[in-house]
Coordinates of C-alpha atoms in Angstrom, one line a residue:
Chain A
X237 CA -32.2 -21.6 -6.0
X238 CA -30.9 -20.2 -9.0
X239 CA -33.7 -18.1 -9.6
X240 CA -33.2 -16.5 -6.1
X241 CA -29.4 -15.9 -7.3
X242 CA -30.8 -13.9 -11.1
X243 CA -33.3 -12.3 -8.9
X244 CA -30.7 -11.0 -6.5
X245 CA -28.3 -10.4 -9.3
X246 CA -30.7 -8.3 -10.7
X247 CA -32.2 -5.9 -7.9
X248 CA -28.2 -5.8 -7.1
X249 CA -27.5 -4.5 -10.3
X250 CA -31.1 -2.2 -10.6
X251 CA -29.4 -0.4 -7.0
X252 CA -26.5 -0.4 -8.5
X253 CA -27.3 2.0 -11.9
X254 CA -28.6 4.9 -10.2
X255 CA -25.0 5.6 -8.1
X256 CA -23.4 4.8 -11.0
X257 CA -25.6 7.4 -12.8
X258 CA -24.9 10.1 -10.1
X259 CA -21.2 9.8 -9.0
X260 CA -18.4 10.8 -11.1
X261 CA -15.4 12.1 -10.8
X262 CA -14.7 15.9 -9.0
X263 CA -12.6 18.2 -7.9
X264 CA -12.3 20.6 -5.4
X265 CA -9.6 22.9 -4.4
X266 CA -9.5 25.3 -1.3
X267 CA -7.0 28.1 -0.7
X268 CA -6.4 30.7 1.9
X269 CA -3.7 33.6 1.2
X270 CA -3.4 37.2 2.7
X271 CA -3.0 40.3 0.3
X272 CA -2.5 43.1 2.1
X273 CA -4.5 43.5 5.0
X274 CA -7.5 41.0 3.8
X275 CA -7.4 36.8 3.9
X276 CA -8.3 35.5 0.5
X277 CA -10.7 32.7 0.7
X278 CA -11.3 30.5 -2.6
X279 CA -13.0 27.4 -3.5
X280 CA -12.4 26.1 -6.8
X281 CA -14.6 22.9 -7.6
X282 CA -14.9 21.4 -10.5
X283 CA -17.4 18.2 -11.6
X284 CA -19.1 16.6 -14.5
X285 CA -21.8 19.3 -16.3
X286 CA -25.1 18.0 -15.2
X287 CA -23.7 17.8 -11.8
X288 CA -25.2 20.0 -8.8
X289 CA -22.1 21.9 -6.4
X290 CA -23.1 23.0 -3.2
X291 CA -20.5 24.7 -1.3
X292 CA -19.9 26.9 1.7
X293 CA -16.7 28.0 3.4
X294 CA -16.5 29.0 6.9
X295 CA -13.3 31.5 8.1
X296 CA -12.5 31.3 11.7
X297 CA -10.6 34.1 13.3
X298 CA -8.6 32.9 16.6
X299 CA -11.6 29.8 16.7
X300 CA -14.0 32.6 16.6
X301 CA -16.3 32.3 13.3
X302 CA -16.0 35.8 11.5
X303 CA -17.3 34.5 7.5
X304 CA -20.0 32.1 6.2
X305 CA -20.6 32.1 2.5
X306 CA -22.3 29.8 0.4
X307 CA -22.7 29.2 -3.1
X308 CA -24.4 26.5 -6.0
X309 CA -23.4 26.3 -9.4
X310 CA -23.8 23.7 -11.8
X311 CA -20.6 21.6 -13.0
X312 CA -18.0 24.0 -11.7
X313 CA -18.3 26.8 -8.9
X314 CA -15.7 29.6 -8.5
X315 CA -15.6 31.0 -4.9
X316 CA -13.0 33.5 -4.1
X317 CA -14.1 35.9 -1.1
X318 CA -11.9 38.4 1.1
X319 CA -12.5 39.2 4.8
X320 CA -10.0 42.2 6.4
X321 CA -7.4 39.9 8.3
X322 CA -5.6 41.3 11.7
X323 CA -1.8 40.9 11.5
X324 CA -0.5 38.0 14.0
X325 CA -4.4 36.6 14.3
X326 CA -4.7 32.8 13.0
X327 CA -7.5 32.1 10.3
X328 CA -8.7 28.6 9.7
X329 CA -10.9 28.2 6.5
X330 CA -12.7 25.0 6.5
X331 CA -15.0 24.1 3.5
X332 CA -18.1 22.1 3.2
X333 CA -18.7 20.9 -0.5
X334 CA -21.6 18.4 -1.5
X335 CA -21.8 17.5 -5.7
X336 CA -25.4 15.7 -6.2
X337 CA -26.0 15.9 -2.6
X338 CA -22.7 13.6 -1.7
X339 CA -20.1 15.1 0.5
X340 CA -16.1 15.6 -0.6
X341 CA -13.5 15.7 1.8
X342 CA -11.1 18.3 1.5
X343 CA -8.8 19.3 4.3
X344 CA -9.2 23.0 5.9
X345 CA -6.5 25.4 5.5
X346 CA -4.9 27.4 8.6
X347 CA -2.5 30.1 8.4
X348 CA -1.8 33.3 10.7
X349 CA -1.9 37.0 8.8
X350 CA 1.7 38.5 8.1
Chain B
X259 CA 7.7 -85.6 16.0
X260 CA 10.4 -83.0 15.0
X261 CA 7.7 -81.7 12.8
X262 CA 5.5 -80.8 15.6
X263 CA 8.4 -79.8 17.9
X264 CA 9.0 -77.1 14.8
X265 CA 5.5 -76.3 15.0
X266 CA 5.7 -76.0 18.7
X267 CA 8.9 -73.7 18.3
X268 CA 7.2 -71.4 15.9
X269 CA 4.0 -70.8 17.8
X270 CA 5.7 -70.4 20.8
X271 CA 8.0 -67.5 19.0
X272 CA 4.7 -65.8 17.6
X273 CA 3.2 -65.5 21.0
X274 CA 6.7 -64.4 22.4
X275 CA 6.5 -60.6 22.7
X276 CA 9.3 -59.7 20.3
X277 CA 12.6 -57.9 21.7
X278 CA 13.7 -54.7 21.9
X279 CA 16.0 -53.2 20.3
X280 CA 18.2 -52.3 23.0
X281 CA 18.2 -56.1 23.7
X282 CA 19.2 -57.1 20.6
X283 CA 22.1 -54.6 20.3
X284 CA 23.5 -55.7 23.8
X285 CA 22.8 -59.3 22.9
X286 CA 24.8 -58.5 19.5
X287 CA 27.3 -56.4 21.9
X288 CA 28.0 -59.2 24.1
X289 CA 28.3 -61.7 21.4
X290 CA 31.1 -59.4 19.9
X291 CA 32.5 -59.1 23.4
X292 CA 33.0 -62.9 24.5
X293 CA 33.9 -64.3 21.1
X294 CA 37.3 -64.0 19.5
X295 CA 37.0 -63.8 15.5
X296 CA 37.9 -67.8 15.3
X297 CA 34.6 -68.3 17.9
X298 CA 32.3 -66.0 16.2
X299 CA 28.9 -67.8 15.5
X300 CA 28.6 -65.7 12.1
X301 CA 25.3 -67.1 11.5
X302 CA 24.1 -66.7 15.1
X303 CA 24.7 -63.1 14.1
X304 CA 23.3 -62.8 11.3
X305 CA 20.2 -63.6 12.7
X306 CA 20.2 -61.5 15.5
X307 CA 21.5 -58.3 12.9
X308 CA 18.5 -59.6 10.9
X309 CA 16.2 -59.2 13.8
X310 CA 17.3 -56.2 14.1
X311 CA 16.7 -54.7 10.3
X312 CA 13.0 -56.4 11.0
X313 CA 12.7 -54.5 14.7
X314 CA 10.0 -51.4 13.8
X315 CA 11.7 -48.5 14.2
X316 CA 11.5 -46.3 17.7
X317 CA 8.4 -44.8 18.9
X318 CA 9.3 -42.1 21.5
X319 CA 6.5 -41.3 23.5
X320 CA 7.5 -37.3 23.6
X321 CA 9.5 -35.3 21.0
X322 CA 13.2 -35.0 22.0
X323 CA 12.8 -31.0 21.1
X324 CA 10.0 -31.1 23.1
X325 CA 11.9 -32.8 25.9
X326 CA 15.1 -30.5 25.5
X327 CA 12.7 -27.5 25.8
X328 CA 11.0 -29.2 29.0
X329 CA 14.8 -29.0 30.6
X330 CA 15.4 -25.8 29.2
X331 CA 12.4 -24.1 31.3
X332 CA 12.9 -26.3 34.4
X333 CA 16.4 -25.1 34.8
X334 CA 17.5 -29.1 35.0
X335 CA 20.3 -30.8 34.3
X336 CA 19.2 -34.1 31.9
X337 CA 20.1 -37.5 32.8
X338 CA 22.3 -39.0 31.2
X339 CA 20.5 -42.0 30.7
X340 CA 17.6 -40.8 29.9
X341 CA 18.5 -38.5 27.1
X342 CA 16.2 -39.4 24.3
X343 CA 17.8 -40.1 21.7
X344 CA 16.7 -39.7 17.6
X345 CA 15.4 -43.3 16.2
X346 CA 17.6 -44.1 13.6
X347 CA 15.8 -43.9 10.4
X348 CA 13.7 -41.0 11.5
X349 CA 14.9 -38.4 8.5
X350 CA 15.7 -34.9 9.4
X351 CA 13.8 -32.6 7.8
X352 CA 16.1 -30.6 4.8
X353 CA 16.2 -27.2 4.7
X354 CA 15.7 -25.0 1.0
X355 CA 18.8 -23.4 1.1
X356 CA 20.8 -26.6 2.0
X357 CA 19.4 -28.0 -1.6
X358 CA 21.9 -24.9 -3.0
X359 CA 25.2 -25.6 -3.5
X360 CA 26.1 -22.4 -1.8
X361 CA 27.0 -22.0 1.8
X362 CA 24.4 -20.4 4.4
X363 CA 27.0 -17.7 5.2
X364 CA 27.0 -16.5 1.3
X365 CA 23.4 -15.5 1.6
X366 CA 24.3 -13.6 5.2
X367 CA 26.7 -11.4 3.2
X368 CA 24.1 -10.7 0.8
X369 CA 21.6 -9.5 3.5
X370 CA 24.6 -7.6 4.8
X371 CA 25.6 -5.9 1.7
X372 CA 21.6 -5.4 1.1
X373 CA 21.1 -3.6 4.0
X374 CA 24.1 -1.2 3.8
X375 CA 23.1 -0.5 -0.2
X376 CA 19.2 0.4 1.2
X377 CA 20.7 2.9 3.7
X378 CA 23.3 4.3 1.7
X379 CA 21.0 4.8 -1.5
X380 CA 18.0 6.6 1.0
X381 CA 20.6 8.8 2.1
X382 CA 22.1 9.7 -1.0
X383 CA 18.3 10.2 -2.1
X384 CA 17.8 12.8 0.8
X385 CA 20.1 14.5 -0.1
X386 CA 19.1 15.0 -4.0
X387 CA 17.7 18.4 -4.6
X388 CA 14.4 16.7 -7.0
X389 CA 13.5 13.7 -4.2
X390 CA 13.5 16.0 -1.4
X391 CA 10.9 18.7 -3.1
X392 CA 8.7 15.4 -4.2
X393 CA 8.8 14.0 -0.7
X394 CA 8.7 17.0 1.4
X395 CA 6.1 19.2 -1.1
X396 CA 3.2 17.5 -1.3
X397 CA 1.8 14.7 0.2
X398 CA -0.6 12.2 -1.4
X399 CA -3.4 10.4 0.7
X400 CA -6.1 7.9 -0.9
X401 CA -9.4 7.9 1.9
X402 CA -11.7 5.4 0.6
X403 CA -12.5 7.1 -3.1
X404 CA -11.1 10.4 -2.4
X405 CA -7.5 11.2 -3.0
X406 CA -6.3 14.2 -0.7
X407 CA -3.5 16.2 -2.1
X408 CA -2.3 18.3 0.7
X409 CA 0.5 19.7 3.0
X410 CA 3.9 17.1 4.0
X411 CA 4.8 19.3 6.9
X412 CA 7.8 20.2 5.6
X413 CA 7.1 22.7 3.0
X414 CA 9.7 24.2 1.2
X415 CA 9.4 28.3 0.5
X416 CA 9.1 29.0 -3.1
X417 CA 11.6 31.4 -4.7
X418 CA 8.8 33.2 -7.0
X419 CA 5.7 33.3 -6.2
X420 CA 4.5 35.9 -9.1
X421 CA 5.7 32.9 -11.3
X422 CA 3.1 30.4 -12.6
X423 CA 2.2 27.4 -15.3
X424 CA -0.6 27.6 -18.1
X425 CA -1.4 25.3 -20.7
X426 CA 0.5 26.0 -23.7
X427 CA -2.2 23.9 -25.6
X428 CA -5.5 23.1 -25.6
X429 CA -8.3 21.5 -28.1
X430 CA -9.7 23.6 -30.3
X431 CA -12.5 26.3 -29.5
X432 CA -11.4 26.2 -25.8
X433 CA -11.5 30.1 -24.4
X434 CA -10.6 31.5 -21.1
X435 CA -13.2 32.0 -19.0
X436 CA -11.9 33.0 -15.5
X437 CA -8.7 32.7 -13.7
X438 CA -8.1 33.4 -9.8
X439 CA -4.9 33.3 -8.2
X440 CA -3.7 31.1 -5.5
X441 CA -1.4 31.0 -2.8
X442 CA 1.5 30.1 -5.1
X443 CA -0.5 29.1 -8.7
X444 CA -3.7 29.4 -10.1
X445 CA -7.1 27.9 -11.1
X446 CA -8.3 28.8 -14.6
X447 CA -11.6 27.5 -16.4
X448 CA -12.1 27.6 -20.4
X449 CA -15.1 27.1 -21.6
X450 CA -16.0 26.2 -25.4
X451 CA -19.2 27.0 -27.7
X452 CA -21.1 24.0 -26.5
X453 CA -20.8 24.8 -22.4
X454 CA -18.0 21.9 -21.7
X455 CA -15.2 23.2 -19.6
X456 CA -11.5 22.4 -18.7
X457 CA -10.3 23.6 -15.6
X458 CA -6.3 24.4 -15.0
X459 CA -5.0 24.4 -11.3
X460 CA -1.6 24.5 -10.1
X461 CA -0.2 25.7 -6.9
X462 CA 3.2 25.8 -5.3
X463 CA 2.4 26.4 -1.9
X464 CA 1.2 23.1 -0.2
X465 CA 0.9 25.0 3.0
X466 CA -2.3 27.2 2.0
X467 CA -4.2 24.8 -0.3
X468 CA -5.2 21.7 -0.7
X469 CA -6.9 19.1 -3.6
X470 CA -9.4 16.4 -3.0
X471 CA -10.5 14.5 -5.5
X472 CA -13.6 12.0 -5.8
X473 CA -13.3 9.5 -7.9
X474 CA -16.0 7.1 -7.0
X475 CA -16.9 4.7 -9.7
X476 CA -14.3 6.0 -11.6
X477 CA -10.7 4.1 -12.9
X478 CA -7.4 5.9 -10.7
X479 CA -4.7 4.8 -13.3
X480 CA -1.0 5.5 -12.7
X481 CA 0.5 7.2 -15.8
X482 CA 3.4 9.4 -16.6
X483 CA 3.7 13.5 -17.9
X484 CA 6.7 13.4 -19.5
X485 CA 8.5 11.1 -17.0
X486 CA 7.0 12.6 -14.2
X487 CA 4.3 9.7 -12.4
X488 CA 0.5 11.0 -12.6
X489 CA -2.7 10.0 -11.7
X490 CA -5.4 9.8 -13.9
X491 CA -8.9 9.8 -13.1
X492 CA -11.0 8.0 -16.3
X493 CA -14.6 8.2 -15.8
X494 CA -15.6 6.2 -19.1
X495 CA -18.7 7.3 -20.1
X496 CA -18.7 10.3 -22.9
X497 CA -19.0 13.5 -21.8
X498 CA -18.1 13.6 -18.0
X499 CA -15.3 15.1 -16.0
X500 CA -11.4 13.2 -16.3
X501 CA -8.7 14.1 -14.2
X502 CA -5.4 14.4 -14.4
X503 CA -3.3 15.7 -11.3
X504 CA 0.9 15.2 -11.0
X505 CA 3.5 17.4 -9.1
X506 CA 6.6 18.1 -10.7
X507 CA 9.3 19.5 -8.1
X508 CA 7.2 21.7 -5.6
X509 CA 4.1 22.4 -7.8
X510 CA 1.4 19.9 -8.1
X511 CA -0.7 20.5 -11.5
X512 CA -4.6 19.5 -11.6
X513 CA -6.5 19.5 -15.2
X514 CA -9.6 18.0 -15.7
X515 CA -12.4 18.5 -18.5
X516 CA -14.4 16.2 -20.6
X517 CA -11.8 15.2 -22.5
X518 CA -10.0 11.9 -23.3
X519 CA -7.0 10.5 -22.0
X520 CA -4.5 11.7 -24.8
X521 CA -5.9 15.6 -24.9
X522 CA -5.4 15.4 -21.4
X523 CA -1.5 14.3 -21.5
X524 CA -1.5 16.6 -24.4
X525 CA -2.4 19.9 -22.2
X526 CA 0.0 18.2 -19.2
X527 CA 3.1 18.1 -21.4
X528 CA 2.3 21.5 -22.8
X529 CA 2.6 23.6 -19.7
X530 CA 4.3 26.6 -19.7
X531 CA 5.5 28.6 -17.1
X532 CA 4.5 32.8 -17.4
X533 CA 3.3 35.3 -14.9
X534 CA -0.5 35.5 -14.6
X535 CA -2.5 38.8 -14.2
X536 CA -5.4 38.2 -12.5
X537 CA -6.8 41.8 -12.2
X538 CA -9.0 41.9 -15.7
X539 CA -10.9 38.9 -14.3
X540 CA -11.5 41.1 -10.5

């Protein structure tokens, strides 16, 4: 019985290392403002330096897709991207990020053009 | 033959079936009743008050709660004579508060005055200039291992939006690397000699961004900037990404690099507000 329990201790721990080895601790921060006549899309994320970003953000015009762009970087990854915004339409940004192929939550960001 | 007449007597009382109580007391009753004090068989009595003390107390064969209840849902009247009644040396069961010497209405006024002081004080809170921007800025939401820094709903309109913070210090060999402006703030990155990084984000305008952070297998510790509460993000191991994110009125302030926990409170209690230009980055 008790070497079931060291055995099971021990592949427990063995599964454990390698998502200890790839999560840390990241940030991300979206943003949508208008300047002018263009929306002003950035995606700020920021993670540990061996750490792989893949991002994408998505701009929706009236629920009608209108941008897709998509980036990598390595530890941090600057998005800032501008599409030419119609005054009184609604734009939703929504963002996608994964860092070492797991997924962070962060909220989209809706606002209608000046 | 008055020996075995006694022996007689005394088996014949041990198979008697004992009496009741209520026997006893009327027996004890009546012998009150028909004897003036002169008359009074004391010893008579005695032994009857003794049978009594020897009598096992009550059993009722349903609690008298219980029974009350019973009446209380039937809609009926109880019977008078068949009102159960407490056995005597049952012991009611003592309260806590009746072990204090003060009174049961002393600790109504306190849950009174309790009350009132809880309403009055969240009012008088509301109305404070400093709670309302920290409860109606941002709002602050903990999913599993992500913390979600985000809109309250009730955003409050920032008087200058040109203005922003910085860090007025950072550890040495730090250099600004790019900076692009936000809603209401902005997100810098420095970079050093050796490729490690601290990145600076602050923004004013809830409505138009938002913060996630992931902090899986990481330590979220509650700290202060200044006396301002903060969370901080502590990844142990050497040379991976802390965090350190607080809002101070309607601004909430994210820096994170592979630094320790000190540098990091270092760079949050040297912010300075200026006005950014972002064009020589564009």
């Amino acid at each position: 019985m008790k070497k079931i329990i060291a055995i099971s201790l021990v592949l427990i721990a063995m599964l454990a290392l390698p998502a200890m080895a790839l999560e840390t601790a990241e940030t991300a921060t979206g943003d949508l403002r208008f300047s002018g006549s263009s929306a002003i899309c950035g995606l700020y994320v920021t993670a540990s330096p061996d750490d792989e970003i893949v991002a994408s953000m998505i701009l929706m015009e009236n629920n009608r897709l209108v941008a897709r762009w998509n980036d990598t970087g390595t530890g941090t990854l600057r998005m800032n991207e501008s599409y030419p915004a119609t005054s009184g339409n609604r734009y939703t940004l929504i963002f996608d990020v994964e860092v070492d192929g797991v997924s962070l939550d962060l909220d989209s960001q809706m606002k209608t053009c000046p | 033959m008055n020996g075995e007449d006694s022996k007689d007597k005394k088996a014949l009382e041990e198979t008697m079936p004992l009496r009741s109580n209520l026997q006893l007391l009327q027996e004890i009753q009546q012998m009150l009743k028909d004897s003036s004090a002169e008359e009074l068989d004391v010893d008579a009595l005695e032994a009857l008050l003794a049978e009594l003390d020897e009598q096992a107390p009550v059993e009722l064969d349903h609690d008298p709660e219980d029974f009350w209840k019973e009446l209380m849902q039937k809609g009926e009247v109880p019977d008078e004579n068949n009102i159960p009644k407490r056995p005597a040396d049952e012991r009611r069961e003592v309260r806590w508060f009746e072990y204090i010497s003060f009174p049961r209405r002393f600790f109504k006024v306190a849950a009174c005055f309790l009350l009132v002081f809880s309403l009055c004080g969240s009012t008088v809170a509301m109305a404070h200039p400093e709670i309302v921007e920290a409860v109606v800025g941002w709002f602050r939401e903990i999913v599993g291992t992500t913390t979600k820094y985000g809109d309250s709903g009730q955003t409050v309109a920032t008087d200058h939006p040109a203005a922003t913070y910085r860090p007025g210090w950072l550890p040495d060999g730090y250099e600004e690397a790019s900076c692009h402006e936000l809603s209401s703030g902005v997100d810098i990155l420095y970079f050093n000699e050796e490729g490690l990084y601290i990145s600076f984000t602050c923004s004013s305008d809830p409505a138009s961004s938002a913060l996630s952070v992931n902090w899986e297998h990481c330590d979220l510790i509650s700290t202060k900037v200044g006396a301002t509460p903060a969370d901080l993000y502590m990844d142990r191991r050497e040379g991976e990404l802390n965090v350190l994110v607080w809002t101070k009125g309607n601004t909430l302030f994210c820096v994170g690099g592979m630094l320790t926990e000190e540098e990091l409170l270092r760079i949050a209690e040297n912010i300075v507000k200026v006005s950014v230009n972002t064009e020589k980055y564009e």
